[in-house]
Tab-separated table of C-alpha atoms and ligand atoms in Angstrom:
chain	number	residue	atom	x	y	z
A	1	MET	CA	68.504	156.565	21.710
A	2	LEU	CA	68.359	160.245	20.815
A	3	VAL	CA	71.679	162.112	20.668
A	4	GLU	CA	71.737	165.875	20.311
A	5	LEU	CA	74.271	167.362	17.900
A	6	ASN	CA	75.468	170.811	17.008
A	7	ASN	CA	78.187	171.965	14.633
A	8	ALA	CA	80.840	171.858	17.332
A	9	THR	CA	79.926	168.408	18.703
A	10	LYS	CA	83.130	166.396	19.102
A	11	LYS	CA	83.363	163.020	17.381
A	12	LEU	CA	84.409	159.676	18.880
A	13	CYS	CA	83.940	156.158	17.555
A	14	VAL	CA	84.845	152.509	17.796
A	15	ILE	CA	86.692	150.867	14.921
A	16	GLY	CA	86.823	147.153	14.199
A	17	ASP	CA	86.050	144.393	11.742
A	18	PRO	CA	83.478	143.163	12.518
A	19	VAL	CA	82.159	145.991	14.689
A	20	LEU	CA	78.462	146.487	13.968
A	21	HIS	CA	77.565	144.265	16.951
A	22	SER	CA	79.535	146.542	19.300
A	23	LYS	CA	77.842	147.846	22.424
A	24	SER	CA	80.371	150.671	22.769
A	25	PRO	CA	78.201	153.315	21.022
A	26	LEU	CA	75.276	152.528	23.315
A	27	ILE	CA	77.469	152.594	26.427
A	28	GLN	CA	79.465	155.671	25.463
A	29	ASN	CA	76.541	157.775	24.204
A	30	THR	CA	74.619	156.952	27.371
A	31	MET	CA	77.538	158.113	29.493
A	32	LEU	CA	78.078	161.257	27.407
A	33	GLN	CA	74.433	162.124	27.806
A	34	ALA	CA	74.480	161.425	31.557
A	35	LEU	CA	77.548	163.636	31.975
A	36	GLY	CA	76.217	166.396	29.694
A	37	LEU	CA	79.304	166.239	27.447
A	38	ASP	CA	79.023	167.517	23.876
A	39	TYR	CA	80.380	164.470	22.039
A	40	ILE	CA	78.885	161.860	19.743
A	41	TYR	CA	80.201	158.284	19.611
A	42	LEU	CA	79.818	156.396	16.329
A	43	CYS	CA	80.437	152.904	14.994
A	44	GLN	CA	83.085	152.799	12.248
A	45	PRO	CA	83.926	149.602	10.363
A	46	VAL	CA	87.626	149.608	9.422
A	47	LYS	CA	89.000	146.628	7.521
A	48	VAL	CA	91.973	144.598	8.681
A	49	GLY	CA	95.249	146.292	7.687
A	50	GLU	CA	93.610	149.736	7.443
A	51	ALA	CA	94.400	151.063	10.944
A	52	GLU	CA	97.097	153.442	9.723
A	53	HIS	CA	94.857	154.763	6.958
A	54	TRP	CA	92.026	155.217	9.463
A	55	LEU	CA	94.293	157.094	11.888
A	56	ALA	CA	95.114	159.634	9.168
A	57	CYS	CA	91.401	159.933	8.285
A	58	ALA	CA	90.413	160.427	11.928
A	59	LYS	CA	92.983	163.198	12.342
A	60	LEU	CA	91.811	164.869	9.134
A	61	ALA	CA	88.165	164.605	10.135
A	62	GLY	CA	88.898	166.136	13.527
A	63	TYR	CA	87.968	163.147	15.686
A	64	ALA	CA	88.710	163.586	19.391
A	65	GLY	CA	89.570	159.902	19.640
A	66	PHE	CA	88.435	156.344	19.080
A	67	ASN	CA	88.357	152.900	20.584
A	68	ALA	CA	89.714	149.905	18.733
A	69	THR	CA	88.629	146.314	18.800
A	70	MET	CA	89.669	143.279	16.748
A	71	PRO	CA	91.786	143.247	14.580
A	72	HIS	CA	93.395	146.665	15.112
A	73	LYS	CA	94.677	146.797	18.681
A	74	GLU	CA	98.190	145.585	17.895
A	75	ASP	CA	98.459	147.370	14.537
A	76	LEU	CA	97.834	150.712	16.267
A	77	PHE	CA	100.608	150.176	18.803
A	78	PRO	CA	103.552	151.324	16.623
A	79	LEU	CA	101.526	154.229	15.200
A	80	MET	CA	101.137	156.098	18.497
A	81	ASP	CA	103.085	159.241	19.439
A	82	GLU	CA	102.758	158.349	23.134
A	83	LEU	CA	101.707	155.203	25.000
A	84	ASP	CA	100.509	154.639	28.546
A	85	GLU	CA	102.082	151.987	30.765
A	86	ASP	CA	99.407	149.351	30.129
A	87	ALA	CA	99.491	149.769	26.344
A	88	ARG	CA	103.268	149.220	26.537
A	89	LEU	CA	102.782	146.204	28.801
A	90	TYR	CA	100.349	144.471	26.414
A	91	GLY	CA	101.802	145.769	23.146
A	92	SER	CA	98.320	146.846	22.106
A	93	VAL	CA	96.048	149.879	22.188
A	94	ASN	CA	92.265	149.985	22.689
A	95	THR	CA	91.860	153.749	23.208
A	96	VAL	CA	93.367	156.490	21.052
A	97	VAL	CA	93.106	160.130	22.066
A	98	LEU	CA	93.789	162.617	19.254
A	99	ARG	CA	95.079	165.913	20.556
A	100	GLU	CA	96.857	168.675	18.632
A	101	GLY	CA	97.711	166.280	15.798
A	102	ARG	CA	99.206	163.684	18.140
A	103	ALA	CA	97.924	160.186	18.834
A	104	LEU	CA	98.014	159.095	22.487
A	105	GLY	CA	97.516	155.347	22.949
A	106	TYR	CA	96.013	153.719	26.039
A	107	ASN	CA	94.818	150.261	26.919
A	108	THR	CA	91.972	150.065	29.440
A	109	ASP	CA	91.223	146.310	29.149
A	110	GLY	CA	93.438	145.173	32.022
A	111	VAL	CA	92.478	147.973	34.392
A	112	GLY	CA	88.811	147.358	33.534
A	113	PHE	CA	89.210	143.704	34.483
A	114	HIS	CA	91.155	144.504	37.658
A	115	GLN	CA	88.656	147.114	38.861
A	116	ALA	CA	85.769	144.719	38.186
A	117	LEU	CA	87.514	142.086	40.319
A	118	LEU	CA	88.132	144.579	43.131
A	119	HIS	CA	84.523	145.730	42.916
A	120	ALA	CA	83.438	142.085	43.382
A	121	GLY	CA	85.721	141.730	46.430
A	122	ALA	CA	88.139	139.410	44.623
A	123	ASP	CA	91.483	141.228	44.891
A	124	PRO	CA	93.910	139.008	42.934
A	125	LYS	CA	96.887	139.984	45.100
A	126	GLY	CA	98.538	136.853	46.514
A	127	ARG	CA	96.114	134.481	44.756
A	128	ARG	CA	96.975	131.401	42.719
A	129	VAL	CA	95.030	132.034	39.559
A	130	VAL	CA	94.034	129.531	36.898
A	131	LEU	CA	93.342	131.348	33.675
A	132	LEU	CA	91.723	129.572	30.727
A	133	GLY	CA	92.663	130.840	27.267
A	134	SER	CA	95.530	132.614	25.593
A	135	GLY	CA	93.928	135.026	23.131
A	136	GLY	CA	93.878	138.819	23.092
A	137	ALA	CA	91.766	139.203	26.235
A	138	ALA	CA	93.826	136.628	28.138
A	139	LYS	CA	96.989	138.577	27.402
A	140	ALA	CA	95.737	141.775	29.067
A	141	VAL	CA	94.199	139.851	31.977
A	142	ALA	CA	97.270	137.666	32.637
A	143	LEU	CA	99.751	140.537	32.510
A	144	LYS	CA	97.516	142.727	34.698
A	145	LEU	CA	97.189	139.886	37.244
A	146	ALA	CA	100.981	139.524	37.301
A	147	GLN	CA	101.402	143.304	37.679
A	148	GLN	CA	98.848	143.391	40.505
A	149	GLY	CA	100.621	140.804	42.629
A	150	ALA	CA	98.917	137.483	41.873
A	151	ALA	CA	101.102	134.776	43.448
A	152	SER	CA	100.927	132.659	40.280
A	153	VAL	CA	98.895	132.504	37.085
A	154	THR	CA	98.641	129.168	35.289
A	155	ILE	CA	97.521	129.657	31.718
A	156	CYS	CA	95.650	126.640	30.361
A	157	ASN	CA	95.158	126.770	26.636
A	158	ARG	CA	94.143	124.398	23.871
A	159	THR	CA	97.098	125.599	21.774
A	160	LEU	CA	99.916	125.160	24.239
A	161	GLU	CA	102.369	127.157	22.122
A	162	LYS	CA	100.246	130.288	22.554
A	163	ALA	CA	100.193	129.815	26.328
A	164	ARG	CA	103.977	129.375	26.320
A	165	ALA	CA	104.482	132.556	24.284
A	166	LEU	CA	102.292	134.564	26.656
A	167	CYS	CA	104.009	133.149	29.745
A	168	ALA	CA	107.400	134.181	28.371
A	169	ARG	CA	106.262	137.803	28.929
A	170	ALA	CA	106.304	137.385	32.741
A	171	PRO	CA	107.847	133.964	33.488
A	172	GLU	CA	108.257	134.636	37.201
A	173	VAL	CA	104.448	134.594	37.652
A	174	LEU	CA	102.943	133.001	34.524
A	175	SER	CA	103.254	129.327	33.623
A	176	PRO	CA	101.668	127.387	30.742
A	177	ALA	CA	99.519	124.244	30.927
A	178	GLY	CA	97.292	122.186	28.669
A	179	PHE	CA	93.525	122.241	28.326
A	180	ASP	CA	92.686	118.529	28.709
A	181	ILE	CA	90.286	117.642	31.514
A	182	ASP	CA	92.955	115.988	33.710
A	183	THR	CA	95.146	119.099	33.562
A	184	LEU	CA	92.181	121.406	34.211
A	185	ARG	CA	91.136	119.301	37.202
A	186	ALA	CA	94.673	119.231	38.667
A	187	GLN	CA	95.090	122.978	38.218
A	188	ALA	CA	91.622	123.768	39.593
A	189	ALA	CA	92.412	121.825	42.781
A	190	ARG	CA	95.061	124.403	43.768
A	191	ALA	CA	93.370	127.558	42.489
A	192	ASP	CA	92.021	130.386	44.554
A	193	LEU	CA	90.704	132.301	41.544
A	194	LEU	CA	89.570	130.865	38.200
A	195	VAL	CA	89.145	133.134	35.166
A	196	ASN	CA	87.734	132.054	31.818
A	197	CYS	CA	89.216	134.065	28.956
A	198	THR	CA	88.251	131.605	26.223
A	199	SER	CA	85.284	132.265	23.977
A	200	LEU	CA	83.649	128.975	25.072
A	201	GLY	CA	80.084	129.656	26.207
A	202	MET	CA	79.679	132.954	24.359
A	203	THR	CA	76.353	133.653	22.620
A	204	GLY	CA	76.807	132.995	18.902
A	205	GLY	CA	80.290	131.641	19.612
A	206	MET	CA	82.007	128.556	18.343
A	207	GLY	CA	81.376	126.182	21.208
A	208	GLN	CA	80.830	125.175	24.804
A	209	PHE	CA	83.022	123.421	27.358
A	210	ASP	CA	82.739	119.658	26.712
A	211	ASP	CA	83.217	118.874	30.378
A	212	LEU	CA	82.839	121.196	33.367
A	213	SER	CA	83.714	118.554	35.972
A	214	PHE	CA	87.028	120.330	36.684
A	215	LEU	CA	84.952	122.874	38.640
A	216	GLU	CA	84.238	120.158	41.209
A	217	ALA	CA	87.954	120.154	42.084
A	218	LEU	CA	88.005	123.859	42.996
A	219	PRO	CA	88.492	124.580	46.694
A	220	ARG	CA	85.398	125.943	48.459
A	221	GLU	CA	84.715	129.667	48.037
A	222	THR	CA	87.095	130.022	45.062
A	223	PRO	CA	85.658	132.830	42.912
A	224	VAL	CA	84.961	131.967	39.279
A	225	CYS	CA	85.066	134.765	36.746
A	226	ASP	CA	84.041	134.624	33.084
A	227	LEU	CA	84.975	137.460	30.736
A	228	ILE	CA	81.906	136.702	28.656
A	229	TYR	CA	78.945	139.075	29.184
A	230	ALA	CA	76.548	137.605	26.606
A	231	PRO	CA	74.980	135.551	28.005
A	232	LEU	CA	75.242	137.116	31.445
A	233	GLU	CA	75.514	133.658	32.959
A	234	THR	CA	77.478	131.120	30.934
A	235	ALA	CA	77.233	127.383	31.546
A	236	LEU	CA	80.564	127.666	33.390
A	237	LEU	CA	79.223	130.328	35.752
A	238	ALA	CA	75.919	128.494	36.249
A	239	ARG	CA	77.746	125.306	37.275
A	240	ALA	CA	80.164	127.215	39.517
A	241	ARG	CA	77.206	128.911	41.214
A	242	GLU	CA	75.470	125.548	41.728
A	243	LEU	CA	78.663	124.334	43.409
A	244	GLY	CA	78.548	127.318	45.768
A	245	HIS	CA	81.307	129.503	44.289
A	246	PRO	CA	81.046	133.278	44.048
A	247	THR	CA	80.748	134.154	40.339
A	248	LEU	CA	81.443	137.228	38.241
A	249	ASN	CA	80.547	137.753	34.594
A	250	GLY	CA	82.301	140.064	32.100
A	251	LEU	CA	79.782	142.898	32.233
A	252	ASN	CA	81.615	145.100	34.715
A	253	MET	CA	84.917	144.581	32.895
A	254	LEU	CA	83.227	145.795	29.711
A	255	LEU	CA	81.731	148.807	31.488
A	256	TYR	CA	84.837	149.769	33.460
A	257	GLN	CA	87.119	149.658	30.406
A	258	ALA	CA	84.626	151.917	28.599
A	259	ILE	CA	84.433	154.330	31.548
A	260	PHE	CA	88.228	154.611	31.744
A	261	ALA	CA	88.404	155.174	27.979
A	262	LEU	CA	85.878	158.016	28.278
A	263	GLU	CA	87.942	159.581	31.037
A	264	HIS	CA	90.910	159.616	28.643
A	265	PHE	CA	88.869	161.034	25.757
A	266	THR	CA	87.286	163.851	27.717
A	267	GLY	CA	89.593	164.490	30.690
A	268	THR	CA	86.540	164.044	32.921
A	269	SER	CA	86.802	162.107	36.161
A	270	ILE	CA	83.933	159.593	36.464
A	271	ASN	CA	82.667	157.731	39.540
A	272	ALA	CA	83.172	154.324	37.932
A	273	PRO	CA	81.125	152.079	40.267
A	274	ALA	CA	78.165	154.502	40.168
A	275	MET	CA	78.356	154.827	36.374
A	276	ALA	CA	78.686	151.046	35.905
A	277	ALA	CA	75.603	150.504	38.070
A	278	ARG	CA	73.702	153.008	35.945
A	279	LEU	CA	74.782	151.380	32.679
A	280	ALA	CA	74.304	147.715	33.597
A	281	PRO	CA	70.509	147.589	33.032
A	282	LEU	CA	71.031	148.829	29.459
A	283	LEU	CA	72.799	145.617	28.595
A	284	ASN	CA	70.295	143.344	30.271
A	285	THR	CA	67.457	144.230	27.933
A	286	PRO	CA	66.870	143.296	24.287
A	287	PRO	CA	67.481	145.915	21.565
A	288	GLU	CA	64.745	148.512	21.139
A	289	THR	CA	62.734	148.603	17.946
A	290	VAL	CA	61.185	151.499	16.079
A	291	PRO	CA	57.799	151.055	14.416
A	292	LEU	CA	58.064	151.880	10.699
A	293	ASP	CA	60.528	153.271	8.203
A	294	ARG	CA	58.800	156.323	6.708
A	295	THR	CA	60.389	155.797	3.266
A	296	ASN	CA	59.118	152.324	2.437
A	297	GLY	CA	56.846	151.303	5.254
A	298	ALA	CA	58.971	148.259	6.113
A	299	PRO	CA	59.767	147.616	9.771
A	300	ARG	CA	63.323	148.624	10.573
A	301	PRO	CA	64.879	147.455	13.829
A	302	LEU	CA	66.924	150.031	15.703
A	303	LYS	CA	70.233	148.273	16.321
A	304	TRP	CA	72.261	148.645	19.506
A	305	CYS	CA	74.786	150.803	17.778
A	306	MET	CA	72.475	153.044	15.800
A	307	VAL	CA	72.165	156.621	16.920
A	308	THR	CA	69.339	158.918	15.929
A	309	ALA	CA	70.602	162.450	15.609
A	310	ALA	CA	68.440	165.441	16.466
A	311	MET	CA	69.895	168.675	15.088
A	312	VAL	CA	69.970	171.459	17.629
A	313	HIS	CA	70.299	174.998	16.375
B	401	LIG	P1	90.501	135.243	20.999
B	401	LIG	O1	91.713	136.086	20.895
B	401	LIG	O2	89.854	134.712	19.759
B	401	LIG	O3	90.883	133.967	21.933
B	401	LIG	C1	89.985	132.904	22.092
B	401	LIG	C2	90.517	131.919	23.133
B	401	LIG	O4	89.541	130.891	23.295
B	401	LIG	C3	91.810	131.226	22.719
B	401	LIG	O5	92.597	130.977	23.860
B	401	LIG	C4	91.285	129.922	22.126
B	401	LIG	O6	92.221	128.849	22.201
B	401	LIG	C5	90.136	129.630	23.045
B	401	LIG	N1	89.175	128.739	22.411
B	401	LIG	C6	88.312	129.044	21.392
B	401	LIG	N2	87.604	127.940	21.052
B	401	LIG	C7	88.033	126.932	21.871
B	401	LIG	C8	87.664	125.568	22.009
B	401	LIG	N3	86.724	124.994	21.230
B	401	LIG	N4	88.297	124.840	22.952
B	401	LIG	C9	89.240	125.391	23.746
B	401	LIG	N5	89.638	126.688	23.659
B	401	LIG	C10	89.026	127.439	22.733
B	401	LIG	O7	89.343	135.971	21.794
B	401	LIG	P2	89.498	137.129	22.892
B	401	LIG	O8	89.461	138.446	22.241
B	401	LIG	O9	90.638	136.795	23.760
B	401	LIG	O10	88.097	136.985	23.678
B	401	LIG	C11	87.842	135.847	24.489
B	401	LIG	C12	86.489	136.025	25.180
B	401	LIG	O11	86.558	137.104	26.104
B	401	LIG	C13	85.338	136.333	24.220
B	401	LIG	O12	84.220	135.588	24.595
B	401	LIG	C14	85.079	137.803	24.423
B	401	LIG	O13	83.718	138.144	24.241
B	401	LIG	C15	85.469	137.987	25.893
B	401	LIG	N6	85.930	139.357	26.171
B	401	LIG	C16	85.253	140.083	27.097
B	401	LIG	C17	85.665	141.374	27.392
B	401	LIG	C18	84.924	142.174	28.406
B	401	LIG	O14	85.076	143.403	28.421
B	401	LIG	N7	84.159	141.570	29.268
B	401	LIG	C19	86.785	141.908	26.734
B	401	LIG	C20	87.448	141.136	25.797
B	401	LIG	C21	87.009	139.850	25.516
B	401	LIG	P3	93.346	128.647	21.061
B	401	LIG	O15	94.446	129.611	21.395
B	401	LIG	O16	93.741	127.235	21.191
B	401	LIG	O17	92.697	128.972	19.742
């Protein structure tokens, strides 16, 4: 994509390690362009343990803010001058606004998930939720579900200790369970929302569910949500759809959390459903390519996160 710059263009970025696969620059630059805002959003690798160093660099370099992904979200938490309610709830920060030398920390993961659910007509209020996984994403999702009035959230995780530790954060709503097929089947039988927060089924990930038969125990019409957005339909979602359940992938969560982050960065109010609808096709298509590198004649693919700058005088 072509991004116009001038000497006063404000800088934003995403930090992480690894981060070069991130779709945030594509999403954010597309939104900035659509809204006519004079910002550029870059991709900045920052090694584990270097969040504090990066924060000082970003202030010095005059960044307007940045997003953070693995492994920096929790390291940034104690470095913030102010924190929003969700960042405090999760103990982690995914959006940092830099203003007048101060760092304001937000976390838009949970609200992104919740808005995506509402958008799909699956308000979690009063529902008995079965949540698979206990990693970073599960933490934001589970605590947001508890905050938004889910009747109960059973957290099934391979490493039971991690599920127990997460449940201790809101024991009145969250309860831990194992990840064996008998437990999954028993839990599914009394669920009225099932959310996969494990990385099972992710493109390029470490594995797939060995056995999806627990889906057969779900009551009719129980929505099944997968946080994964690549592929757009995981094996879990495909099976749930075959069984007649409404399904929701992680694409809108990804888009909504990015939209809310941009609102914080720029102070601009964005029509989130309209913007998400505009962005979604971007992530359904393979990366663009450019024909030839002028310097050596070798083909050079244009990656998702690469931005071509056109200087404007
Ligand atoms: P994470 O912190 O690494 O957690 C991974 C979770 O998956 C853990 O609960 C882990 O269980 C479980 N798991 C991994 N391999 C497993 C296996 N073979 N069998 C059973 N459980 C297994 O990852 P994360 O950051 O939470 O992300 C989880 C997924 O959510 C990823 O696919 C990510 O792409 C997606 N995500 C989507 C969005 C979005 O905006 N849509 C946002 C964040 C994350 P153990 O605890 O036992 O290791």
